[in-house]
XYZ file of C-alpha atoms in Angstrom:
715
model
C 90.793 10.109 65.145
C 92.438 12.931 67.074
C 95.429 10.757 67.796
C 95.626 9.669 64.162
C 95.597 13.307 63.112
C 98.805 13.820 65.055
C 100.728 11.008 63.369
C 104.060 12.184 62.082
C 104.664 10.932 58.557
C 108.386 10.712 57.972
C 109.981 10.132 54.553
C 113.022 7.896 54.551
C 113.675 6.467 51.061
C 113.507 8.463 47.814
C 113.492 7.924 44.070
C 116.928 7.134 42.678
C 117.641 7.515 38.932
C 119.348 4.559 37.381
C 120.563 5.117 33.785
C 117.753 5.994 31.374
C 115.244 4.170 33.451
C 114.087 5.293 36.836
C 113.936 2.753 39.565
C 111.286 4.072 41.827
C 111.358 3.028 45.435
C 108.431 3.533 47.734
C 108.405 6.431 50.162
C 108.311 4.575 53.442
C 106.297 6.333 56.097
C 107.298 6.065 59.732
C 104.162 6.253 61.857
C 104.620 7.463 65.439
C 101.469 7.269 67.484
C 101.515 9.799 70.320
C 100.632 8.836 73.855
C 97.097 9.695 74.833
C 97.149 12.626 77.216
C 94.595 12.742 79.985
C 93.257 16.240 79.652
C 90.375 15.893 82.121
C 91.136 18.580 84.673
C 88.351 17.317 86.892
C 89.849 13.831 87.029
C 93.287 15.198 87.859
C 91.904 17.407 90.645
C 89.871 14.541 92.121
C 92.869 12.198 91.984
C 95.152 14.729 93.669
C 92.511 15.534 96.300
C 92.087 11.833 97.150
C 95.847 11.434 97.395
C 96.242 14.511 99.600
C 93.216 14.029 101.820
C 93.557 10.299 102.445
C 93.996 9.685 106.160
C 95.216 6.141 106.643
C 97.482 5.273 109.588
C 100.333 4.466 107.207
C 99.979 7.822 105.464
C 99.887 9.708 108.775
C 103.036 7.892 109.883
C 104.805 8.691 106.608
C 103.782 12.330 106.878
C 105.011 12.669 110.471
C 108.321 10.953 109.719
C 108.753 13.080 106.606
C 108.032 16.323 108.454
C 110.288 15.407 111.394
C 113.341 13.729 109.801
C 114.953 13.327 113.222
C 112.462 10.507 113.906
C 113.916 8.597 110.954
C 117.644 8.836 111.618
C 117.866 9.160 115.413
C 116.624 5.597 116.192
C 119.245 4.307 113.722
C 122.042 6.370 115.269
C 125.255 4.334 115.524
C 126.559 5.414 118.906
C 130.066 3.962 118.731
C 130.641 4.991 115.122
C 129.165 8.484 115.105
C 129.276 9.909 118.637
C 132.950 10.846 118.921
C 133.013 12.715 115.577
C 129.758 14.518 116.338
C 130.932 15.618 119.798
C 134.282 16.820 118.482
C 132.803 18.790 115.572
C 129.996 20.171 117.740
C 132.379 21.484 120.390
C 134.740 23.028 117.833
C 131.926 24.740 115.907
C 130.447 25.955 119.197
C 133.769 27.449 120.263
C 134.061 29.239 116.917
C 130.419 30.274 116.914
C 130.458 32.074 120.274
C 132.733 34.959 119.206
C 131.137 35.127 115.752
C 127.649 35.312 117.269
C 128.715 38.221 119.451
C 130.488 39.951 116.547
C 127.684 39.512 114.023
C 125.181 40.900 116.533
C 126.773 44.313 115.974
C 126.361 43.826 112.218
C 122.642 43.171 112.705
C 122.332 46.225 114.988
C 121.671 44.076 118.089
C 123.097 43.502 121.542
C 125.559 40.553 121.820
C 123.164 38.378 123.829
C 120.704 38.183 120.911
C 123.337 36.687 118.610
C 123.922 33.911 121.151
C 120.166 33.305 121.415
C 119.926 33.059 117.641
C 122.729 30.515 117.276
C 121.363 28.433 120.162
C 117.806 28.074 118.872
C 118.778 27.655 115.200
C 120.975 24.612 115.963
C 118.233 22.879 117.958
C 115.423 23.503 115.467
C 117.450 22.425 112.445
C 118.346 19.243 114.365
C 114.622 18.418 114.386
C 113.540 19.515 110.896
C 116.663 19.391 108.702
C 117.613 16.645 106.255
C 121.286 17.575 105.771
C 123.777 15.848 108.032
C 126.545 18.406 107.697
C 125.408 22.014 107.265
C 125.706 24.440 110.156
C 122.699 26.735 110.522
C 123.145 29.964 112.412
C 124.310 33.520 111.906
C 125.400 34.450 108.367
C 127.138 37.776 107.659
C 125.162 38.839 104.582
C 121.820 38.086 106.243
C 122.925 40.017 109.347
C 123.845 42.984 107.167
C 120.414 43.006 105.497
C 118.693 42.710 108.870
C 120.827 45.517 110.312
C 119.953 47.881 107.472
C 116.233 47.426 108.086
C 116.672 47.746 111.855
C 118.570 51.039 111.460
C 115.897 52.424 109.176
C 113.071 51.561 111.556
C 114.987 52.942 114.537
C 115.391 56.264 112.757
C 111.700 56.277 111.835
C 110.823 55.705 115.480
C 112.956 58.657 116.564
C 115.513 56.773 118.652
C 118.462 58.429 116.937
C 117.341 61.917 117.993
C 119.416 63.928 120.431
C 118.512 63.320 124.103
C 117.069 66.821 124.561
C 114.888 66.526 121.525
C 113.881 63.057 122.656
C 112.641 64.321 126.035
C 110.704 67.133 124.382
C 109.121 64.621 122.026
C 108.108 62.451 124.970
C 106.560 65.382 126.892
C 104.714 66.525 123.797
C 103.404 63.061 123.110
C 102.077 62.845 126.647
C 100.262 66.180 126.512
C 98.743 66.009 123.054
C 95.321 64.460 122.549
C 95.560 60.720 121.945
C 93.630 61.052 118.708
C 96.796 62.307 117.038
C 97.904 58.859 115.959
C 101.438 59.678 114.818
C 102.454 61.271 118.125
C 100.688 58.582 120.127
C 102.519 55.887 118.192
C 105.867 57.582 118.849
C 105.215 57.888 122.578
C 104.365 54.186 122.760
C 107.579 53.245 120.981
C 109.646 55.354 123.338
C 108.452 53.225 126.279
C 110.854 50.598 124.885
C 114.532 51.576 124.711
C 116.611 51.465 121.534
C 117.975 47.955 122.117
C 114.508 46.591 122.878
C 113.011 48.177 119.777
C 115.894 46.948 117.591
C 115.332 43.286 118.502
C 111.565 43.771 118.127
C 112.059 44.939 114.535
C 114.524 42.130 113.802
C 112.293 39.448 115.367
C 109.242 40.672 113.449
C 111.106 40.594 110.160
C 112.527 37.170 111.040
C 109.015 35.869 111.629
C 107.802 37.162 108.259
C 110.862 35.760 106.459
C 110.204 32.379 108.067
C 106.564 32.474 106.996
C 107.676 33.170 103.427
C 110.092 30.230 103.525
C 107.516 27.814 104.921
C 105.030 29.005 102.292
C 107.634 28.346 99.594
C 108.031 24.827 100.907
C 104.261 24.257 101.138
C 103.581 25.469 97.611
C 106.766 23.774 96.356
C 108.155 26.903 94.757
C 111.766 26.018 95.318
C 112.244 26.679 91.612
C 112.706 30.341 92.552
C 116.259 29.485 93.594
C 117.163 28.496 90.023
C 117.143 32.194 89.138
C 119.985 32.667 91.616
C 122.907 31.187 89.705
C 126.251 30.406 91.325
C 127.879 33.431 89.708
C 125.019 35.685 90.843
C 125.132 34.447 94.454
C 128.918 34.700 94.538
C 128.847 38.264 93.188
C 126.099 39.211 95.626
C 128.008 37.845 98.623
C 131.214 39.578 97.531
C 129.413 42.908 97.003
C 127.693 42.590 100.366
C 131.087 41.834 101.927
C 132.273 45.304 100.921
C 129.240 46.775 102.672
C 129.944 44.656 105.769
C 133.572 45.770 105.808
C 132.491 49.390 105.458
C 129.957 49.118 108.281
C 132.634 47.721 110.618
C 135.353 50.248 109.728
C 134.076 52.801 112.251
C 134.582 50.303 115.098
C 138.197 49.725 114.016
C 138.856 53.435 114.414
C 136.653 53.929 117.460
C 134.467 56.499 115.672
C 130.965 57.292 116.843
C 129.207 58.071 113.566
C 125.664 57.206 112.461
C 125.213 54.116 110.334
C 124.285 55.060 106.767
C 121.489 53.161 105.058
C 119.677 53.191 101.747
C 121.067 53.703 98.267
C 124.771 54.545 98.184
C 125.313 53.778 101.867
C 128.826 52.450 101.212
C 130.027 55.730 99.720
C 128.192 57.802 102.325
C 129.773 55.794 105.138
C 133.307 56.286 103.835
C 132.666 60.020 103.436
C 131.565 60.185 107.081
C 134.604 58.175 108.170
C 137.054 60.509 106.439
C 135.237 63.560 107.762
C 135.679 62.254 111.317
C 139.066 60.581 110.891
C 140.645 63.121 113.243
C 138.483 61.722 116.063
C 140.065 58.276 115.805
C 140.485 56.478 119.134
C 144.157 55.482 119.176
C 143.544 52.694 121.680
C 140.921 51.040 119.433
C 143.132 51.502 116.381
C 146.130 49.808 118.036
C 143.938 46.999 119.380
C 142.466 46.413 115.905
C 145.938 46.314 114.360
C 147.193 43.781 116.920
C 144.126 41.578 116.424
C 144.683 41.596 112.652
C 148.313 40.596 113.204
C 147.185 37.559 115.202
C 144.016 36.507 113.361
C 145.059 36.672 109.703
C 148.295 34.604 109.922
C 146.647 32.033 112.194
C 143.652 31.705 109.864
C 146.018 31.199 106.945
C 147.889 28.517 108.882
C 144.586 26.804 109.664
C 143.741 26.653 105.968
C 147.236 25.678 104.866
C 147.551 22.801 107.342
C 143.890 21.780 107.560
C 144.723 18.312 106.234
C 147.213 17.776 109.061
C 145.322 19.464 111.891
C 142.679 17.358 113.595
C 140.842 20.578 114.472
C 141.383 24.231 113.522
C 143.060 26.468 116.084
C 140.251 28.417 117.853
C 142.165 31.664 117.426
C 139.039 33.849 117.568
C 138.179 32.589 121.042
C 141.795 33.074 122.172
C 141.787 36.649 120.854
C 138.475 37.447 122.557
C 139.646 36.070 125.909
C 142.992 37.891 125.689
C 141.391 41.155 124.547
C 138.760 40.980 127.309
C 141.392 40.445 129.984
C 143.553 43.259 128.604
C 140.603 45.644 128.431
C 139.410 44.756 131.939
C 142.722 44.986 133.755
C 144.006 47.869 131.624
C 140.753 49.799 132.176
C 140.719 50.806 128.503
C 137.128 52.025 128.661
C 137.700 54.321 131.601
C 141.164 55.535 130.560
C 140.910 55.824 126.771
C 137.157 55.837 126.128
C 137.140 52.577 124.187
C 133.715 51.261 123.224
C 132.992 47.893 124.894
C 130.315 45.219 124.559
C 128.758 46.129 127.898
C 126.605 43.992 130.158
C 125.588 40.629 128.686
C 122.906 39.028 130.895
C 122.791 35.344 131.733
C 119.844 33.069 131.136
C 116.925 33.665 128.772
C 114.457 36.489 128.440
C 110.740 35.595 128.580
C 109.214 34.754 125.166
C 107.624 37.682 123.397
C 105.606 37.663 120.157
C 106.654 39.819 117.206
C 105.147 43.294 116.927
C 102.304 42.719 114.468
C 101.989 46.457 113.806
C 105.487 46.433 112.277
C 104.634 43.791 109.658
C 103.586 46.308 106.962
C 106.912 48.118 107.437
C 109.151 45.052 107.066
C 107.122 42.622 104.937
C 108.749 43.745 101.698
C 112.254 43.747 103.189
C 111.773 40.148 104.350
C 111.342 38.841 100.777
C 114.988 39.078 99.616
C 116.174 37.917 103.048
C 113.939 34.838 102.812
C 115.059 34.045 99.261
C 118.769 34.456 99.997
C 118.431 32.411 103.194
C 116.761 29.398 101.625
C 118.845 29.581 98.421
C 122.110 29.382 100.384
C 120.752 26.689 102.703
C 119.420 24.476 99.916
C 122.520 24.867 97.738
C 124.882 24.024 100.633
C 122.804 21.052 101.776
C 122.660 19.624 98.250
C 126.391 20.199 97.745
C 127.417 18.297 100.874
C 124.793 15.586 100.355
C 126.196 14.904 96.895
C 129.735 14.846 98.283
C 128.888 12.297 100.974
C 126.439 10.158 99.009
C 123.047 10.823 100.553
C 119.979 12.817 99.520
C 118.226 15.875 100.911
C 114.728 17.133 100.214
C 114.700 20.739 99.030
C 111.140 21.422 100.210
C 111.865 19.992 103.665
C 114.975 22.194 103.822
C 112.733 25.197 103.202
C 110.467 24.047 106.027
C 113.519 23.605 108.262
C 115.047 27.023 107.627
C 111.570 28.573 107.841
C 110.961 27.134 111.295
C 114.518 28.132 112.273
C 113.227 31.677 111.794
C 109.580 31.463 112.894
C 110.072 29.753 116.270
C 113.147 31.749 117.441
C 111.408 35.019 116.516
C 109.374 34.540 119.726
C 112.624 34.251 121.726
C 114.370 37.520 120.743
C 116.295 36.138 117.755
C 116.996 37.396 114.260
C 117.232 35.734 110.832
C 119.456 32.708 110.228
C 120.616 30.536 107.352
C 123.326 28.004 106.594
C 126.892 29.358 106.646
C 129.603 27.927 104.395
C 132.637 28.611 106.615
C 131.183 26.905 109.709
C 129.810 24.055 107.578
C 133.288 23.387 106.186
C 134.710 23.334 109.712
C 131.920 21.033 110.844
C 132.525 18.588 108.011
C 136.316 18.589 108.338
C 136.257 17.863 112.091
C 134.360 14.571 111.874
C 130.662 15.480 111.784
C 128.461 12.500 110.907
C 124.931 13.679 111.793
C 123.065 16.708 113.108
C 123.758 15.452 116.624
C 126.790 17.729 116.356
C 124.351 20.652 116.134
C 122.930 19.681 119.533
C 126.443 19.627 120.969
C 127.042 23.102 119.513
C 123.853 24.378 121.154
C 125.020 22.956 124.510
C 128.296 24.876 124.196
C 126.366 28.078 123.506
C 124.009 27.281 126.397
C 126.998 27.069 128.723
C 128.069 30.528 127.595
C 124.545 31.902 128.022
C 124.145 30.545 131.551
C 127.627 31.119 132.981
C 130.264 32.812 130.845
C 128.432 35.636 129.013
C 128.826 38.387 131.691
C 132.615 37.957 131.594
C 132.677 39.607 128.146
C 131.572 42.970 129.584
C 134.944 44.658 128.897
C 135.393 43.216 125.392
C 136.117 46.050 122.939
C 133.793 46.363 119.945
C 136.797 46.877 117.663
C 137.837 43.266 118.390
C 134.419 42.033 117.261
C 134.709 44.156 114.114
C 138.101 42.610 113.334
C 136.635 39.102 113.682
C 133.825 40.025 111.297
C 136.192 41.509 108.696
C 138.678 38.620 108.851
C 135.833 36.198 108.128
C 135.172 38.064 104.845
C 138.431 36.799 103.353
C 136.754 33.965 101.454
C 134.282 36.239 99.690
C 136.896 38.870 98.848
C 139.226 36.218 97.437
C 136.757 35.619 94.614
C 138.582 38.346 92.710
C 141.460 35.908 92.267
C 139.107 33.522 90.452
C 137.999 36.115 87.891
C 140.582 35.211 85.186
C 139.587 31.552 85.381
C 135.899 32.461 85.404
C 136.408 34.739 82.376
C 138.105 31.885 80.539
C 135.253 29.503 81.337
C 132.314 31.844 80.721
C 132.442 35.535 79.952
C 128.705 35.892 80.493
C 128.923 34.464 84.035
C 131.841 36.781 84.766
C 129.875 39.835 83.638
C 126.901 38.705 85.765
C 129.272 38.384 88.750
C 130.746 41.849 88.208
C 127.369 43.563 87.696
C 125.813 41.912 90.761
C 128.871 42.634 92.910
C 129.030 46.289 91.874
C 125.283 46.840 92.314
C 125.237 45.136 95.734
C 128.187 47.199 96.959
C 127.536 50.608 95.426
C 123.727 50.784 95.400
C 122.314 48.534 98.133
C 122.174 44.829 98.926
C 118.461 44.419 98.095
C 118.639 46.392 94.846
C 121.904 44.621 93.997
C 120.182 41.245 94.261
C 117.322 42.455 92.078
C 119.747 43.916 89.534
C 121.654 40.630 89.448
C 118.521 38.548 88.849
C 117.227 40.880 86.132
C 120.625 41.110 84.434
C 121.141 37.331 84.426
C 117.670 36.839 82.925
C 118.444 39.458 80.289
C 121.634 37.561 79.457
C 119.577 34.426 78.856
C 117.199 36.395 76.630
C 120.077 37.965 74.705
C 121.594 34.536 74.173
C 118.381 33.319 72.573
C 117.902 36.593 70.711
C 121.227 36.293 68.873
C 122.020 32.564 68.879
C 124.488 30.620 66.774
C 123.011 29.657 63.398
C 125.599 27.878 61.221
C 125.394 26.010 57.936
C 126.073 22.290 58.321
C 128.226 19.905 56.333
C 128.198 16.133 55.992
C 130.728 14.005 57.894
C 131.941 11.439 55.363
C 130.865 7.817 55.800
C 128.276 8.711 58.426
C 124.819 10.187 58.815
C 126.100 13.111 60.882
C 126.017 16.796 59.977
C 128.118 19.373 61.829
C 128.885 23.086 61.620
C 130.997 24.136 58.643
C 132.403 27.032 60.669
C 133.527 24.754 63.514
C 135.018 21.740 61.691
C 137.191 21.106 58.654
C 136.859 18.470 55.919
C 133.061 18.488 55.871
C 131.255 17.883 52.615
C 128.203 19.611 51.182
C 125.578 18.009 48.988
C 125.027 19.712 45.627
C 121.993 21.979 45.574
C 121.238 21.505 49.277
C 121.914 23.823 52.216
C 121.541 22.577 55.777
C 120.870 25.285 58.366
C 120.725 24.905 62.150
C 119.140 27.483 64.498
C 120.433 26.902 68.030
C 117.667 28.480 70.115
C 113.891 28.388 70.584
C 112.063 30.191 67.799
C 109.740 32.768 69.335
C 108.702 36.383 69.067
C 112.000 37.818 70.321
C 114.295 36.177 67.776
C 112.018 35.566 64.778
C 113.582 38.417 62.799
C 117.051 37.167 63.726
C 116.081 33.727 62.407
C 115.008 35.076 59.044
C 117.893 37.502 58.601
C 120.477 34.855 59.569
C 118.906 32.302 57.231
C 118.940 34.804 54.356
C 122.559 35.715 55.128
C 123.793 32.136 55.344
C 122.054 31.023 52.158
C 122.963 34.223 50.346
C 119.417 34.598 49.081
C 116.685 36.831 50.414
C 113.573 35.493 48.658
C 111.586 38.666 49.280
C 114.244 40.846 47.675
C 114.708 38.327 44.864
C 110.984 38.285 44.077
C 110.904 42.063 44.104
C 113.971 42.207 41.810
C 112.404 39.732 39.406
C 109.191 41.710 39.255
C 111.136 44.901 38.672
C 113.209 43.228 35.934
C 110.078 41.820 34.284
C 108.476 45.262 34.202
C 111.668 46.747 32.773
C 111.715 44.001 30.156
C 108.158 44.804 29.109
C 108.991 48.488 28.809
C 112.081 47.681 26.734
C 110.012 45.462 24.440
C 107.744 48.373 23.727
C 110.709 50.627 22.898
C 112.984 48.217 21.118
C 111.789 44.636 20.741
C 114.544 42.017 20.578
C 117.305 44.317 21.855
C 120.362 43.248 23.838
C 119.048 44.839 27.002
C 115.951 42.663 26.845
C 118.045 39.502 26.678
C 120.060 40.669 29.666
C 116.845 41.202 31.621
C 115.600 37.799 30.597
C 118.856 36.235 31.771
C 118.498 38.034 35.112
C 114.970 36.742 35.596
C 115.981 33.152 34.872
C 119.353 33.216 36.684
C 119.772 29.963 38.732
C 120.233 30.181 42.517
C 122.741 27.361 42.958
C 120.553 25.385 45.379
C 117.074 23.922 45.292
C 116.510 22.779 48.918
C 117.021 24.170 52.402
C 116.988 21.681 55.280
C 116.386 23.366 58.653
C 117.837 21.322 61.514
C 115.477 21.969 64.445
C 117.255 19.808 67.032
C 118.116 22.876 69.149
C 114.675 24.499 68.855
C 113.072 23.661 72.192
C 109.721 25.298 71.482
C 107.752 27.470 69.071
C 105.243 30.175 69.810
C 102.681 31.577 67.379
C 105.220 34.080 66.027
C 107.692 31.244 65.432
C 105.134 29.139 63.564
C 104.137 32.131 61.447
C 107.811 32.805 60.682
C 108.351 29.235 59.463
C 105.246 29.515 57.291
C 106.537 32.749 55.766
C 109.988 31.269 55.103
C 108.525 28.187 53.391
C 106.136 30.321 51.339
C 108.768 32.879 50.277
C 111.338 30.284 49.263
C 108.656 28.204 47.565
C 107.824 31.126 45.295
C 111.406 31.086 43.970
C 111.338 27.263 43.537
C 113.296 26.382 46.681
C 111.744 23.807 48.980
C 112.205 23.990 52.758
C 112.379 20.773 54.787
C 112.324 20.492 58.584
C 114.361 17.846 60.404
C 114.824 16.612 63.986
C 111.875 18.461 65.481
C 111.108 17.373 69.042
C 107.537 16.267 69.947
C 106.682 19.699 71.366
C 107.711 21.464 68.160
C 105.900 18.894 65.972
C 102.768 19.295 68.070
C 102.985 23.094 67.744
C 103.369 22.810 63.960
C 100.337 20.541 63.696
C 98.181 22.766 65.918
C 99.363 25.808 63.967
C 98.266 24.179 60.668
C 101.788 24.476 59.317
C 101.288 21.600 56.873
C 98.859 21.869 54.025
C 97.078 18.832 52.636
C 99.692 16.356 51.414
C 102.694 18.369 52.668
C 103.441 16.305 55.758
C 106.517 14.943 53.984
C 108.338 18.180 54.767
C 109.091 16.874 58.286
C 111.935 14.389 58.893
C 113.400 12.600 61.868
C 116.984 13.248 60.821
C 118.916 15.642 58.615
C 120.307 12.682 56.664
C 116.802 11.532 55.720
C 115.859 15.028 54.603
C 118.994 15.355 52.452
C 118.420 11.925 50.857
C 114.834 12.890 50.094
C 115.928 16.169 48.495
C 118.614 14.453 46.383
C 116.195 11.765 45.230
C 113.454 14.226 44.420
C 115.829 16.446 42.430
C 117.307 13.421 40.611
C 113.862 12.202 39.615
C 112.895 15.703 38.475
C 116.047 15.922 36.333
C 115.444 12.493 34.786
C 111.866 13.331 33.935
C 112.970 16.570 32.287
C 115.621 14.814 30.145
C 113.066 12.232 28.970
C 110.664 14.926 27.949
């Protein structure tokens, strides 16, 4: 009986007048029986529990192979077909990654060795857990910037940026004061670890928390969060963050020793500090930076211009680093001109060390946007390259992979990683076939860690800053795409501009939040003021289209067809009614009120002067025809209704009914029909107001009006 109550009775054929007689055809009803929905929550829970908790050997095998994708593809590895391309791409990416890892370490507020650790472990772990064959996981500039901002804040809180004299006083005081004073005791403990040690401790702790968030997202299958980060939002965020990265590296170009600004408005504050100290510019660093730009930018452009002809990109960054290191060492630039250099880079690996659990409350909130940005970029890149090369990736497994790329390395003095577009493009273009190339990349980095790293002692920091800035070219070039983006979608362009400006001028975290909120508001505004045209009939068809969009459409006499192109809910219910009244030219509420007012005036005039001209005018006003008798509402674009939407439709039908205009609904989807039935929209015997197509509704209205006219003429 419940299923029968939800049948949708659809009128299709109407009464057609034929001369003086009326040939009456039957109103055919189209019965659609809905599928029975299993609403037993207990049964669903039991079924899911049995499916999840079953422990058969086949299920265990499937689970292990699913969790470790390397076990699926490695046994099928085609050695002769894949090996050469993987080795070539792995070596080239490794050569490019070494200088970038050292350079981006400065951006994250870390020593160069920790950037090499991070790139090494990320490549190995993604090899085991990842499902994409092409993406390169490692250091990403925007993530490094966000990590560096948190590291700087925590370092200042710990007192490491105090002057040396004040620092020694603080240490003596902390030693002499009673240990019950927790704040001083905590500071004295932190000072046992130097600034570099504490910086990587903060970064590793935040990396661990970000990885936990990402694994949790994969476990609870909440990858849908990434849908709120549209392409225009992510692009604007990366471009805005690029300005912050450029600003943070500017002091190294000039050889200035100024504190790194953090928090809201850090970009402006940094430039103010730079111009205040511009007279302290180190000429040696400035000249070195200029020469590096002269070499890097043209060579990078040549790489891009001739990438189809080159078998591999020219490793210009590595060449520049080697040349700059030799020049700095033999020219004694540090001793003679006071240039800032990378310093001692140890060989080998430091012993594993767990994150500092006491820091988790300080960085847990900061890790949320880092985790979201990391997995959003990784998933989007993996899906993009999988689609290009004709294979599939699993979004939840990608979240596991990037999560473990952060959790496991956090015990080995590493900071947060994600996929990086530039290195992924290089990896793909140089013959990569599987993630075996990632293992080759890690071997290249291992060689640097074990043998070559100490040779970079004399490398100037300004060279690393130049490498970082040159790699921002892709993000900054997005400004060239703005005219095309504006032509395609003005809303997306505005989202890009707002997110970019907020990320650059306020802060990266707040900029991301502003971008998400603004893009959601744009969606709400689109549904709040949607298109709502009148429709016309396309001749010799059953199609109705917008009168404002197309020419040569016909209208049926006495019938208006109205389409509302958005869900009908509490936000836009008033817009629905006002637009409907405007398009039809009749506000039934005002018309009823005018008729009542005219009727009262007529009665008063009868009392004063019965049969006068004014009375006849009032009578004419009361009985003035509207010009239409039916409104058909095309609901094909109404995805859902809430209680306010159902109440609005009831009010519209009731108000127009009181002025003898019937309202018919057409092309309602099953969700809308179900909402109307549950909301008791139809009274007894009024289920004929719902139609499967606009054409059926119009035919019904024409037939009903024709039969009404014939009956009147007979009477």
